[in-house]
Coordinates of C-alpha atoms in Angstrom, one line a residue:
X569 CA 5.3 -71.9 -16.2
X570 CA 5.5 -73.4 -20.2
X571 CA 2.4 -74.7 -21.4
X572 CA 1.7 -78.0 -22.3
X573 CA -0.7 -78.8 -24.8
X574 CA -0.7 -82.4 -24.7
X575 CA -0.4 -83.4 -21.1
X576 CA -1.6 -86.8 -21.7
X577 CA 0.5 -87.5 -24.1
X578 CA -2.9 -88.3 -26.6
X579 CA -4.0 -85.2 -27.9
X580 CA -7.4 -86.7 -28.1
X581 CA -7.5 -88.1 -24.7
X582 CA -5.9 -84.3 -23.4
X583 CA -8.6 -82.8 -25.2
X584 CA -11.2 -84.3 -24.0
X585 CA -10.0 -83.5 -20.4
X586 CA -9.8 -80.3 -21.1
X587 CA -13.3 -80.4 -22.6
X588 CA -15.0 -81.8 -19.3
X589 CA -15.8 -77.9 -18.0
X590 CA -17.9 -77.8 -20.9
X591 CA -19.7 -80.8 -20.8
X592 CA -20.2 -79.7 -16.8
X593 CA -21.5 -76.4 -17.8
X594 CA -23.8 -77.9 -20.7
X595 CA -25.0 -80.5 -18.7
X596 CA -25.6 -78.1 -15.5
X597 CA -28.0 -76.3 -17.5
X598 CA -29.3 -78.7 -19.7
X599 CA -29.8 -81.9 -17.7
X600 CA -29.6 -80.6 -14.3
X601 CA -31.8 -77.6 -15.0
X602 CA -29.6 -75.3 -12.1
X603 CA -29.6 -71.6 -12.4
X604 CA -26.4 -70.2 -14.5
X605 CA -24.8 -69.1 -11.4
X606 CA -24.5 -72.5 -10.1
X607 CA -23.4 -74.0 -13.5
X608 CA -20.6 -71.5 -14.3
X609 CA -19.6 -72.1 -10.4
X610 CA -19.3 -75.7 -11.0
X611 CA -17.1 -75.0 -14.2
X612 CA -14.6 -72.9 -13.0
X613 CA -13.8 -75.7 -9.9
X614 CA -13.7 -78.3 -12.7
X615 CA -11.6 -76.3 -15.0
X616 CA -9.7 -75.3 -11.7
X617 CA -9.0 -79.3 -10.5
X618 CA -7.9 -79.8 -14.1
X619 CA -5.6 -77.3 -14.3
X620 CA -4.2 -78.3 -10.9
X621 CA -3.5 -81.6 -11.4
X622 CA -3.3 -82.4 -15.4
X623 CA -1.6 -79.3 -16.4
X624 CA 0.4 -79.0 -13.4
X625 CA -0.4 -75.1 -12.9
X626 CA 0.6 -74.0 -9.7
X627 CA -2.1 -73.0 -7.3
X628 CA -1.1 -69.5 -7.3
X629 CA -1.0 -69.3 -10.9
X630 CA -5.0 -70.8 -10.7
X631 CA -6.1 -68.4 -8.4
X632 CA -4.7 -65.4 -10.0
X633 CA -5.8 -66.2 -13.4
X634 CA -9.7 -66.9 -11.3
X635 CA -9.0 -63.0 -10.2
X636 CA -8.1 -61.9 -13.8
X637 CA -11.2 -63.1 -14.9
X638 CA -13.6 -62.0 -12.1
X639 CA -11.9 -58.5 -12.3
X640 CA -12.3 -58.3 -16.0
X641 CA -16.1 -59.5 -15.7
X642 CA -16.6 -56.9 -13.4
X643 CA -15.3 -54.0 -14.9
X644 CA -15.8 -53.4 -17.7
X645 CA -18.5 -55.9 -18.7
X646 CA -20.5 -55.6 -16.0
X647 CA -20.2 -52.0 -15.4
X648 CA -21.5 -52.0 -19.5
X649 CA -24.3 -54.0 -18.5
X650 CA -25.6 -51.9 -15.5
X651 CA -25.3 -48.5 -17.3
X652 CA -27.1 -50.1 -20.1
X653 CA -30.0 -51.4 -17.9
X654 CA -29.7 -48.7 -15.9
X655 CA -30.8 -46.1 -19.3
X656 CA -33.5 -48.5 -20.4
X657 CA -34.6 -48.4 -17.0
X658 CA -35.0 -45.0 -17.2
X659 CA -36.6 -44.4 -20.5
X660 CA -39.3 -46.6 -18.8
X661 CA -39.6 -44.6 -16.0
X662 CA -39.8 -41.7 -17.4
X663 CA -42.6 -42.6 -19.5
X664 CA -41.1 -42.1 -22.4
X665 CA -40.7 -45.2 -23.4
X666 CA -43.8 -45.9 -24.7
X667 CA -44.0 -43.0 -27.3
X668 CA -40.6 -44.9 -28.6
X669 CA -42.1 -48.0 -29.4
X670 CA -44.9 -46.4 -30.7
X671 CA -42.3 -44.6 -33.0
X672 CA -41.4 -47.6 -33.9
X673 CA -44.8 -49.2 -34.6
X674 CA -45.4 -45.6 -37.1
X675 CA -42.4 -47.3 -39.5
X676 CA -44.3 -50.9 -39.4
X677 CA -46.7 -52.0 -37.3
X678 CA -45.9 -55.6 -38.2
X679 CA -44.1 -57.1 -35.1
X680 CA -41.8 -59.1 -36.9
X681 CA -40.4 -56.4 -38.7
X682 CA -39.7 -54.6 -35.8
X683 CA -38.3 -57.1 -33.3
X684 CA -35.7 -57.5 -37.0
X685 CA -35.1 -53.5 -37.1
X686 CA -34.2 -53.3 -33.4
X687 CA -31.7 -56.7 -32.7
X688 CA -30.7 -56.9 -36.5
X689 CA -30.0 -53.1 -37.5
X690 CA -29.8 -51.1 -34.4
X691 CA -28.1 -54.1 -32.8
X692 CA -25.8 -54.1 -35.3
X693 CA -25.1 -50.1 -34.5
X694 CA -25.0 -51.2 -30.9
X695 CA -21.9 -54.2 -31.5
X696 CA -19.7 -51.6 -34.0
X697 CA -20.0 -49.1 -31.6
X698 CA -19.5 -50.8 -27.7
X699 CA -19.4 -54.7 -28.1
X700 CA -19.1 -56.7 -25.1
X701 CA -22.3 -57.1 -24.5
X702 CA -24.1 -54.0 -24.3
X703 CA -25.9 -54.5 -27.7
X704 CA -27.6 -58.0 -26.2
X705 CA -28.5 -56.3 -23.3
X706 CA -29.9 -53.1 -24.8
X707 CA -32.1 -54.9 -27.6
X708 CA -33.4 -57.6 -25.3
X709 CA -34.8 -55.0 -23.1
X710 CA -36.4 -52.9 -26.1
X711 CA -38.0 -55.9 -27.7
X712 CA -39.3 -56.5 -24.0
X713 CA -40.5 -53.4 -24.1
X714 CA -42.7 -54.0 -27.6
X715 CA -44.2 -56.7 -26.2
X716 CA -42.2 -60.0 -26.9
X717 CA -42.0 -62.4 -23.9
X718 CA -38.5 -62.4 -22.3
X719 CA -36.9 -65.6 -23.3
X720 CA -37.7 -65.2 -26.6
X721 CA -36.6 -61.7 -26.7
X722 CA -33.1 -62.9 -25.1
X723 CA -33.0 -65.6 -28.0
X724 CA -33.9 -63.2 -31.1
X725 CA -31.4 -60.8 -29.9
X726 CA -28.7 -64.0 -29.2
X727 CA -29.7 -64.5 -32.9
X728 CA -29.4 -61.3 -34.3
X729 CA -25.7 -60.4 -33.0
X730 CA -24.5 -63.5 -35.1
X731 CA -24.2 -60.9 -37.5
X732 CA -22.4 -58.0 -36.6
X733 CA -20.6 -59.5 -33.9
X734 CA -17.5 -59.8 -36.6
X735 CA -17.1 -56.3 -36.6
X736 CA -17.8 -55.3 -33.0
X737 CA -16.2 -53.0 -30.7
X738 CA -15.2 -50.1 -33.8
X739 CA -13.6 -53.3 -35.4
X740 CA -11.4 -54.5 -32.6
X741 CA -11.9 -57.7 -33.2
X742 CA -10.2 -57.8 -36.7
X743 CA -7.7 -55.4 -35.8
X744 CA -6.0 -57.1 -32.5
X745 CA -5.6 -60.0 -34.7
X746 CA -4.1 -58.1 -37.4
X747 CA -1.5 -57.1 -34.5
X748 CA -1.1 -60.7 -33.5
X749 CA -0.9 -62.1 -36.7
X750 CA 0.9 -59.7 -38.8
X751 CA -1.4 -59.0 -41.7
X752 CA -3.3 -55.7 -43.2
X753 CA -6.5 -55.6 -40.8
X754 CA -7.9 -54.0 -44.2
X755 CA -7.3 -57.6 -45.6
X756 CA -8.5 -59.7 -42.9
X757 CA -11.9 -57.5 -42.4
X758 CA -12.2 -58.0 -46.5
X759 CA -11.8 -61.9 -46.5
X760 CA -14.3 -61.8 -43.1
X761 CA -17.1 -60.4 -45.3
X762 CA -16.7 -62.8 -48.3
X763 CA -17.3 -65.5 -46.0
X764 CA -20.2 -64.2 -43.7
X765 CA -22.7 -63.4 -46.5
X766 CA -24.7 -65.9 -46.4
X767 CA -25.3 -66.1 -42.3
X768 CA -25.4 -62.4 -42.8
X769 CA -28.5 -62.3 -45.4
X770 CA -30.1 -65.3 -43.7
X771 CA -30.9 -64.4 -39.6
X772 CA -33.3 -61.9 -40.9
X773 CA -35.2 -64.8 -42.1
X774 CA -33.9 -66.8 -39.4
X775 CA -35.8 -64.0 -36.8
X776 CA -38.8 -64.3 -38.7
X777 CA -39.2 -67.6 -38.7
X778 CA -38.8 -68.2 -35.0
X779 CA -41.2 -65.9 -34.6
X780 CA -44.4 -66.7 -37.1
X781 CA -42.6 -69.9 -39.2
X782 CA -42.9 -70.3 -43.0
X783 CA -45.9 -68.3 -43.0
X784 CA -44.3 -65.6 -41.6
X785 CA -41.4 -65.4 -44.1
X786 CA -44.4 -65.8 -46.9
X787 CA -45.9 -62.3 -45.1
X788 CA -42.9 -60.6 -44.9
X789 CA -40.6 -62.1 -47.6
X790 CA -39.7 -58.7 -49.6
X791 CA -39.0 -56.5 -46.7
X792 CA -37.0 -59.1 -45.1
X793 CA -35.3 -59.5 -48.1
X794 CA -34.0 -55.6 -48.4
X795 CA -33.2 -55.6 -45.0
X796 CA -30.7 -58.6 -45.5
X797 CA -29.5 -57.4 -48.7
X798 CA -28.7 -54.0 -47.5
X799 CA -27.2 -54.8 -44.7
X800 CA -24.9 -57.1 -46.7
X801 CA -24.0 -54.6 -49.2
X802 CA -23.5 -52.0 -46.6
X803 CA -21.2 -54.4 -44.8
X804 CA -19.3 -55.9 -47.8
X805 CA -18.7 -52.5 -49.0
X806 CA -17.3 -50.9 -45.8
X807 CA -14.8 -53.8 -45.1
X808 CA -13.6 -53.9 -48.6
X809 CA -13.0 -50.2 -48.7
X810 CA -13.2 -48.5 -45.7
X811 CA -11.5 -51.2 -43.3
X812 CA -12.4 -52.9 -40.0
X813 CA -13.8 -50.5 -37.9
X814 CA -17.0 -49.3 -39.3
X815 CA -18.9 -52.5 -41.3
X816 CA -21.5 -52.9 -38.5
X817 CA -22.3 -49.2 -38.1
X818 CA -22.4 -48.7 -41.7
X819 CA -24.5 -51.8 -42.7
X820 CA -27.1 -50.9 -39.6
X821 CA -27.3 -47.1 -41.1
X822 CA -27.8 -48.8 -44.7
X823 CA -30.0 -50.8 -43.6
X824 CA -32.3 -49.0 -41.5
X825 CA -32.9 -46.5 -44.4
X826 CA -33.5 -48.8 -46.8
X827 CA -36.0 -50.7 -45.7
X828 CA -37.9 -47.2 -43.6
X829 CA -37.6 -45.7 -48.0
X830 CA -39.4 -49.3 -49.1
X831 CA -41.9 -49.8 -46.6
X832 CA -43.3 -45.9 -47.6
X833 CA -43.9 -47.4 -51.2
X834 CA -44.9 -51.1 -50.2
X835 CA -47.4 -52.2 -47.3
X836 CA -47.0 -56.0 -45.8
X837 CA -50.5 -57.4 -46.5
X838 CA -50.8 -59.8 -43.6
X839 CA -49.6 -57.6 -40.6
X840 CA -49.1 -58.8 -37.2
X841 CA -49.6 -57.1 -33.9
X842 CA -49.2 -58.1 -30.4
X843 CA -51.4 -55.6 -28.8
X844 CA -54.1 -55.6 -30.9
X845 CA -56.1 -52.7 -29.5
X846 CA -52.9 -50.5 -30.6
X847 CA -53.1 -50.4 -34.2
X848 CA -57.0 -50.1 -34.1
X849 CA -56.5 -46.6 -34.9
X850 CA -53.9 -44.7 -36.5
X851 CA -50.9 -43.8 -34.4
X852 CA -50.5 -39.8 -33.7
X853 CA -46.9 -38.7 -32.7
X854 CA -45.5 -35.1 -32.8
X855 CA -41.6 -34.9 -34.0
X856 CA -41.0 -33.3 -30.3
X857 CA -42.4 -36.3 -28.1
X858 CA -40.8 -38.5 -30.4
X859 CA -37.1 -37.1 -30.3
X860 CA -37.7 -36.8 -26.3
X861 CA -38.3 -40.6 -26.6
X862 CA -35.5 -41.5 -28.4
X863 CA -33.3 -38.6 -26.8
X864 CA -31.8 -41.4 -24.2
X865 CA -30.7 -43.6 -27.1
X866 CA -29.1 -40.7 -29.1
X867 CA -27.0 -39.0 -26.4
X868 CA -25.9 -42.9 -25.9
X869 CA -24.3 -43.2 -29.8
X870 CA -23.3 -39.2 -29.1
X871 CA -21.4 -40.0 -26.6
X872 CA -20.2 -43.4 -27.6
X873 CA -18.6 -41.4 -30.9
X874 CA -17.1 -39.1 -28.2
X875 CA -15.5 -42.3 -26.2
X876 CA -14.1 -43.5 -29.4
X877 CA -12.3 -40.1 -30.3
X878 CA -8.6 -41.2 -29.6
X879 CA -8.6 -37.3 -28.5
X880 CA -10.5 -38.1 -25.8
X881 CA -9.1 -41.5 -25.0
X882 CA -5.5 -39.6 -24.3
X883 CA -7.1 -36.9 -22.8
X884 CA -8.3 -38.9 -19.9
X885 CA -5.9 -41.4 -19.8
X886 CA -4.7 -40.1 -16.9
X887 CA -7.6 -41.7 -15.3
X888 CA -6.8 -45.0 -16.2
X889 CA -5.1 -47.8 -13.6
X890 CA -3.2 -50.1 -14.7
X891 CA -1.4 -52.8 -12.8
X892 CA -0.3 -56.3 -13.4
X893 CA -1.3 -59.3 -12.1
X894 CA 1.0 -60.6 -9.7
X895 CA 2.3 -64.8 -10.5
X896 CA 1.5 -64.7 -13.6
X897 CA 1.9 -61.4 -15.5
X898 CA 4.9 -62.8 -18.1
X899 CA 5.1 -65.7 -15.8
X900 CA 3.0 -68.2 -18.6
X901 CA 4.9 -69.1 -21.7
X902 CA 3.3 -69.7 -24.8
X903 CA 5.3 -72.3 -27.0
X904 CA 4.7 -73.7 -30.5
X905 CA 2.4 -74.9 -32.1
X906 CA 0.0 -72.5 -30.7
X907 CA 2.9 -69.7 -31.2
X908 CA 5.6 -69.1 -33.7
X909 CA 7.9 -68.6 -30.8
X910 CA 8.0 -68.9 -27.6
X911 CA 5.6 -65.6 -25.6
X912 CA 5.1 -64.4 -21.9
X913 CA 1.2 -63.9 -21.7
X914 CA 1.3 -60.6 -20.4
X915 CA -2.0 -60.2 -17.9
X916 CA -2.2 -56.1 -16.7
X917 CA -5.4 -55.1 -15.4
X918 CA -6.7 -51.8 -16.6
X919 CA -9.5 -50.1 -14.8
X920 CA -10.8 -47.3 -17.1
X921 CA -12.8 -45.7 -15.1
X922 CA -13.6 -42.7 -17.4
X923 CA -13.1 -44.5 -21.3
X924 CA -14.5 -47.4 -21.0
X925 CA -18.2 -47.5 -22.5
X926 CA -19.7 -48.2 -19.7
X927 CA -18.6 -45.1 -18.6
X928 CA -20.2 -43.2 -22.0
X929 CA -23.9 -45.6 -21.3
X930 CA -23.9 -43.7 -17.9
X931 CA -23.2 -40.7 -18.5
X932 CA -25.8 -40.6 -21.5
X933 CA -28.3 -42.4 -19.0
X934 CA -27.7 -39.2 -16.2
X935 CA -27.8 -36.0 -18.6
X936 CA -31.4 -38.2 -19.7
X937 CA -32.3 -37.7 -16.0
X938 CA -32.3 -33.5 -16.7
X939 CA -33.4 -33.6 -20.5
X940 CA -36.6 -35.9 -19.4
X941 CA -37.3 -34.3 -16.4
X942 CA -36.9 -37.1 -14.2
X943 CA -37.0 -36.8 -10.8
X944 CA -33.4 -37.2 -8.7
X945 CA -35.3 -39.3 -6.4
X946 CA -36.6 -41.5 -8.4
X947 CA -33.4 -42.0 -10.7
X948 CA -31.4 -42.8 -7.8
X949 CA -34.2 -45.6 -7.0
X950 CA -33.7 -46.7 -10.3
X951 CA -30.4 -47.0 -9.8
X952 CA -30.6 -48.9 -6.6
X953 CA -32.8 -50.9 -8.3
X954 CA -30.6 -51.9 -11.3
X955 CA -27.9 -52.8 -9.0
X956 CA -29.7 -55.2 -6.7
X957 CA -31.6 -56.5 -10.2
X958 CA -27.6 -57.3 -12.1
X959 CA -26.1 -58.1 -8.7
X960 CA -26.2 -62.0 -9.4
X961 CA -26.0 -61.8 -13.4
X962 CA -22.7 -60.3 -13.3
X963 CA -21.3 -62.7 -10.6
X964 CA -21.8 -65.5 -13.2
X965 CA -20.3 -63.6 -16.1
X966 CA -17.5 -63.6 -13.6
X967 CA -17.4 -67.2 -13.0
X968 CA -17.6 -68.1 -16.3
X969 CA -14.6 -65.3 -17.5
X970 CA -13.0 -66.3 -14.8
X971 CA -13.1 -69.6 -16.4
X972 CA -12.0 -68.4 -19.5
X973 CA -8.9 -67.1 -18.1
X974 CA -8.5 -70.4 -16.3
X975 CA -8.7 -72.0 -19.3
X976 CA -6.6 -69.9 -21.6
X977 CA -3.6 -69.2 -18.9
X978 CA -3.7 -73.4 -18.1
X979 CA -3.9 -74.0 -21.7
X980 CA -6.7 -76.2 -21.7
X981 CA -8.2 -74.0 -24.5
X982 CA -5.4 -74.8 -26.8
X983 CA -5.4 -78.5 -26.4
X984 CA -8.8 -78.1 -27.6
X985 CA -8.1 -75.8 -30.5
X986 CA -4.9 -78.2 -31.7
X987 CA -6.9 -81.5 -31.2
X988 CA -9.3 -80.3 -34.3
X989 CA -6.1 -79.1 -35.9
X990 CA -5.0 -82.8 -36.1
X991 CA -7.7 -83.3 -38.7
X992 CA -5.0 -82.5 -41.7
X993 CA -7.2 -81.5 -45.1
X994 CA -10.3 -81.7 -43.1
X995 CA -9.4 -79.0 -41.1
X996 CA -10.9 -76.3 -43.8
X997 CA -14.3 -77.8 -42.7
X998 CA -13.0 -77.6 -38.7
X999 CA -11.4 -74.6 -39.4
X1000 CA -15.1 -72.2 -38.1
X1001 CA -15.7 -74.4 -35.3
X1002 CA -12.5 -73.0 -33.5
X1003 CA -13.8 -69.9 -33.3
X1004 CA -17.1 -70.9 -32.5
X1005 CA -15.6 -73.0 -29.5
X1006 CA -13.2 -69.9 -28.7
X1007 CA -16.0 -67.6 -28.3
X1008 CA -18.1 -70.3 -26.2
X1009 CA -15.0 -70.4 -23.9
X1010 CA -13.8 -66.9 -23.9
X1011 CA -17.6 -64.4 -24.3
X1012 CA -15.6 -62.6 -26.9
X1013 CA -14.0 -62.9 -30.6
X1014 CA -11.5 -61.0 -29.6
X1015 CA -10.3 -63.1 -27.2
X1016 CA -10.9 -66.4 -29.6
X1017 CA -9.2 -64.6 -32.4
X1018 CA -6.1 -63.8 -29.4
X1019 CA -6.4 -67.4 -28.4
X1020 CA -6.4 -69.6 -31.7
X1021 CA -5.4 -67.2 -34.3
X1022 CA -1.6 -68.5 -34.6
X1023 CA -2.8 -71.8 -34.2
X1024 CA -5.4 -70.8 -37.5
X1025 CA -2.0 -69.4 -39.5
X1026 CA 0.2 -72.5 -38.4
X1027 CA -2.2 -75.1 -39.7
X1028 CA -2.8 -73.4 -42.6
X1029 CA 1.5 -73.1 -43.6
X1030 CA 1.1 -76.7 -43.0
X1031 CA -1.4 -77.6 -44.9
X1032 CA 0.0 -75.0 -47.8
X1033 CA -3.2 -72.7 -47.8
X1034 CA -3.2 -68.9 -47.4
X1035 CA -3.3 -68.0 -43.6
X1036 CA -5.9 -65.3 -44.0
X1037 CA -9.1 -68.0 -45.3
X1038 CA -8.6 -69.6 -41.6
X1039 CA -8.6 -66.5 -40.1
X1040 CA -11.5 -65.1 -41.9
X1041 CA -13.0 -68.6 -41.1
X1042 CA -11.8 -68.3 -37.2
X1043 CA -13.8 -64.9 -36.8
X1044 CA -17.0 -65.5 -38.8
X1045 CA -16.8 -68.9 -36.3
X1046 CA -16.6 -66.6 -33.5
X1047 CA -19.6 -64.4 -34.6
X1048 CA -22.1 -67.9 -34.6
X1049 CA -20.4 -69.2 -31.5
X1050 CA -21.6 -65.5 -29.7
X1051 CA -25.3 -66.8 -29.3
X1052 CA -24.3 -69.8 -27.4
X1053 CA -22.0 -68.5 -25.4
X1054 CA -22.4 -68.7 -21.8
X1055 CA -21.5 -64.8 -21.1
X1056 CA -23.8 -63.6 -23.3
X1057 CA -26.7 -65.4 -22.5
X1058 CA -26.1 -64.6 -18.7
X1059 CA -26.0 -60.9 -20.0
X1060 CA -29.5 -61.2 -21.8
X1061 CA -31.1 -62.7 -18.8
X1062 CA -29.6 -59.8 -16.6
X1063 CA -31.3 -57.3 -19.5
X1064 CA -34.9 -58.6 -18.9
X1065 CA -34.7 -60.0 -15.3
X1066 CA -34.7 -63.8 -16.2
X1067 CA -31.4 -64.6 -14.0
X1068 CA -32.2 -68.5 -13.7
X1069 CA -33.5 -69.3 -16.9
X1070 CA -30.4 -69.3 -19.0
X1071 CA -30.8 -73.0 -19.9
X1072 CA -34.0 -72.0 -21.5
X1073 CA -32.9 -69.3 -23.8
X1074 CA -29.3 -71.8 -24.2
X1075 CA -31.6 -74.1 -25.5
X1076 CA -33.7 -71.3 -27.7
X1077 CA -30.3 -70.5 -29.8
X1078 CA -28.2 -74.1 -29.6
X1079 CA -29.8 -75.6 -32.4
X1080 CA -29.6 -72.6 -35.0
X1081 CA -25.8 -71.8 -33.3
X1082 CA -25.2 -75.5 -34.5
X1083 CA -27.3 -75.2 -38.1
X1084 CA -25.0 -71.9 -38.8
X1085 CA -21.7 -73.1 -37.9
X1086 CA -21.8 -76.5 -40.2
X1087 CA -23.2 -73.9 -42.9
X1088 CA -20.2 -71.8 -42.4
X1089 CA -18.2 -74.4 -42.2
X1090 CA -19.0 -75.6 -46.1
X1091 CA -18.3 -72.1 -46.8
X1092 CA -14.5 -72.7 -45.7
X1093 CA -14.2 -75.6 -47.3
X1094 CA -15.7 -74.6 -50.2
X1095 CA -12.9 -71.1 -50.2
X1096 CA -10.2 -73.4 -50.1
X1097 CA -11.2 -75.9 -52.5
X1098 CA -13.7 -74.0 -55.2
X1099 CA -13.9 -70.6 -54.5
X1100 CA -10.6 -69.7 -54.0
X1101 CA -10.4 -66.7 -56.1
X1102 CA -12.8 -64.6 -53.1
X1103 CA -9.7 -64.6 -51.7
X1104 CA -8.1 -61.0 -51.2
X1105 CA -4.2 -61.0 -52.4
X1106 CA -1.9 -60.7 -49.0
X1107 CA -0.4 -57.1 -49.8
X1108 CA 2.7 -56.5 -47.1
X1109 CA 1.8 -60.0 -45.3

């Protein structure tokens, strides 16, 4: 099957066909106030219909790319988000889990300070290291776990992956479109962190605010100020010099240091509690309790630096399946514009079982079962329990990657993607909200960097601009279009047991998501036209 981008021969009028499984899912959860489950249901059999009988996709060619999606979603996504729940789950148990937030209290007992150290800096650890969704799921829970009511928690932590979700996954996102696109990753991560400052400096604020308002940003206004700064710095400096893979890491590390070294020399005059009786009297921890605490999290990075080791990826890759995807596996054919020349999408399923990071979660979460002395009995329960708890949450992250994949294999993606495209000079504005649609479509920036990345470096050879700005601008998109995405707010539900409320926290994040991406829009226009000199030179492009 050749794509067709323009089936209606109006690219408009094709677009916004191919735009009605949003306004379905939006409108599901908005208007309609059904449960996500529902809403992403109704979405793939719209996007489905379309693709049946606008794009002329064969029905096979539907069903399999349905399958694609539903197999992906399950493994590894949702395999991440059960061994993530499943170790939280446990700390709680356990007991445990208490002397952790304490811990946490000891560095600041100002709420807001901690709810931004645990989504905004260890978050940020979280999305370098694993990605796909792990890092919403794990902070969610924690912040849960201090005290902040659920929805909110799912929102904050929606909020706070904005900005290391550029740099997820060890970097994965810059570096599978530097394959794609055929330029230095080092030069792609560098023009990513000239654009993303200001969003990057800002959601500490941003976090604040939601939480306590102006007054709130008043209380806490030079703490929140070196955590944004040193998180910038330590970003901007390790994806100008040390490449893709480590920005988020390093600027969570930075960070968290930083701001633990200031807050022993300054004290927040107007702290903040939520329990109140807590910080009546001064908070006692020995070091032993408190590494025991944080014993489950620490075997988790441990062994997610492990998982990365490409020593240990070949040593058990052996373990991995692959398989392709019968119907459509080189059976779709990407064509220009959206291409330089004509590509088979190739669609092979791998089922990990040992590398994935779901995989290094668990096995963290069972070795915490002997080092906290938990009984077998009751971790098995807990396991049983997590199961039944992310049973529905991970059927609609299926339907709504299997919608994804519907979307991407029928092309209705694209038309979106070229339909903004035919803005000519206005497209440095547009350029962001490509990305931020991709990732609202796919769950991933990986996958909206895959998806609209040639489209980004076509545009911009005709419009006579250097390809690497709209890529830049198609990634730090992506990051902003993360906290709207239906995916990940169906993964913070799962985290904190809120399956069913997903238009709620939708409607928590929408209106910053929106804010965000016009600011980072002026910020490509403003590259293009008056900045231009951030840009890195294209060595080897």
């Amino acid at each position: 099957m050749i794509q067709i981008y323009n089936p209606l021969s109006n690219i408009w009028l094709s677009a916004f066909v191919a735009s009605l499984p949003i306004f379905v899912f939006l409108t599901s959860l908005l208007v309609l106030k059904l449960k996500g489950i529902f809403a992403a249901f109704l979405t793939v059999l719209v996007s489905s219909i379309i693709a049946l009988t606008v794009y002329k996709m064969p029905f096979i060619m539907v069903l399999m790319s349905f399958v694609q999606g539903f197999l992906t979603a399950l493994w590894p996504i949702g395999w991440i988000i059960i061994a993530a729940i499943f170790l939280y789950k446990l700390s709680i148990k356990s007991g445990y889990f208490e002397i952790l937030k304490k811990s946490i209290v000891a560095i600041t007992p100002d709420y807001r300070i901690q709810v931004v150290l645990i989504t905004y800096c260890f978050g940020s650890f979280l999305e370098g290291a694993i990605g796909f969704g792990g890092p919403v799921a794990i902070t969610t829970a924690l912040i849960v776990g201090i005290g902040i009511k659920p929805i909110s928690a799912a929102g904050l932590a929606l909020i706070a992956n904005i900005a290391s979700g550029g740099f997820g996954a060890v970097g994965i996102t810059i570096t599978s479109l530097a394959a794609s696109s055929g330029i230095d990753s080092g030069i792609l991560a560098a023009m990513t962190s000239r654009m993303i400052p200001p969003t990057t400096i800002l959601i500490p604020f941003l976090l604040v605010f939601i939480m306590d308002g102006f007054n709130g940003i008043k209380d806490t206004f030079l703490v929140t100020s070196v955590i944004g700064i040193t998180y910038f710095l330590g970003q901007f400096f390790a994806s100008n010099f040390l490449g893709a893979e480590l920005p988020s890491i390093i600027s969570a590390f930075v960070s968290i240091i930083c701001t633990t070294l200031f807050l022993k020399i300054y004290k927040i005059k107007n702290i903040k509690t939520i329990d109140k009786e807590e910080t009546k009297e001064e908070i006692k921890l020995n070091f032993k309790d408190v590494f025991k605490a944080w014993m489950p999290f620490l075997l988790l990075i441990l062994f997610i630096i492990i998982w990365l080791s490409p020593y240990f990826k070949n040593f058990f890759n052996f373990t991995t399946i692959k398989f392709s995807l019968p119907f459509i596996h080189n059976n779709i054919i990407q064509v220009t514009p959206i291409v330089l020349k004509d590509t088979p999408i190739p669609t092979i399923y791998s089922w990990d079982i040992i590398t994935t990071t779901g995989t290094a979660i668990f096995t963290a979460a069972i070795i915490s079962v002997f080092m906290l002395k938990i009984k077998t009995k009751i971790a098995i329960k807990t396991f049983t329990e997590t199961l039944k708890e992310t049973f529905i949450p991970v059927i609609t992250i299926a339907f709504i990657v299997a919608y994804a994949m519907i979307a991407k294999n029928s092309a209705q993606a694209a038309t979106i993607g070229l339909s903004l495209a035919q803005t000519g000079n206005a497209f440095t504005f547009f350029s962001p909200v490509i990305g931020w649609l991709g990732v609202f479509l796919t769950g991933s920036v990986t996958s909206s960097n895959l998806l609209f990345g040639t489209l980004q470096q076509v545009t911009a050879t005709q419009l006579g601009i250097t390809d690497v700005v709209f890529l830049g601008a198609n990634t730090v998109g992506g990051t902003i279009g993360k906290s709207i995405s239906p995916q990940s707010v169906a993964v913070a539900c799962a985290a904190v047991g809120i399956v069913g409320k997903e238009s709620e926290v939708f409607k928590y994040t929408l209106k910053i998501s929106i804010a965000l991406i016009i600011l980072v829009s002026i910020i490509s226009w403003l590259t293009v036209n008056v900045f231009s000199f951030i840009i890195p030179p294209l060595v080897g492009n």
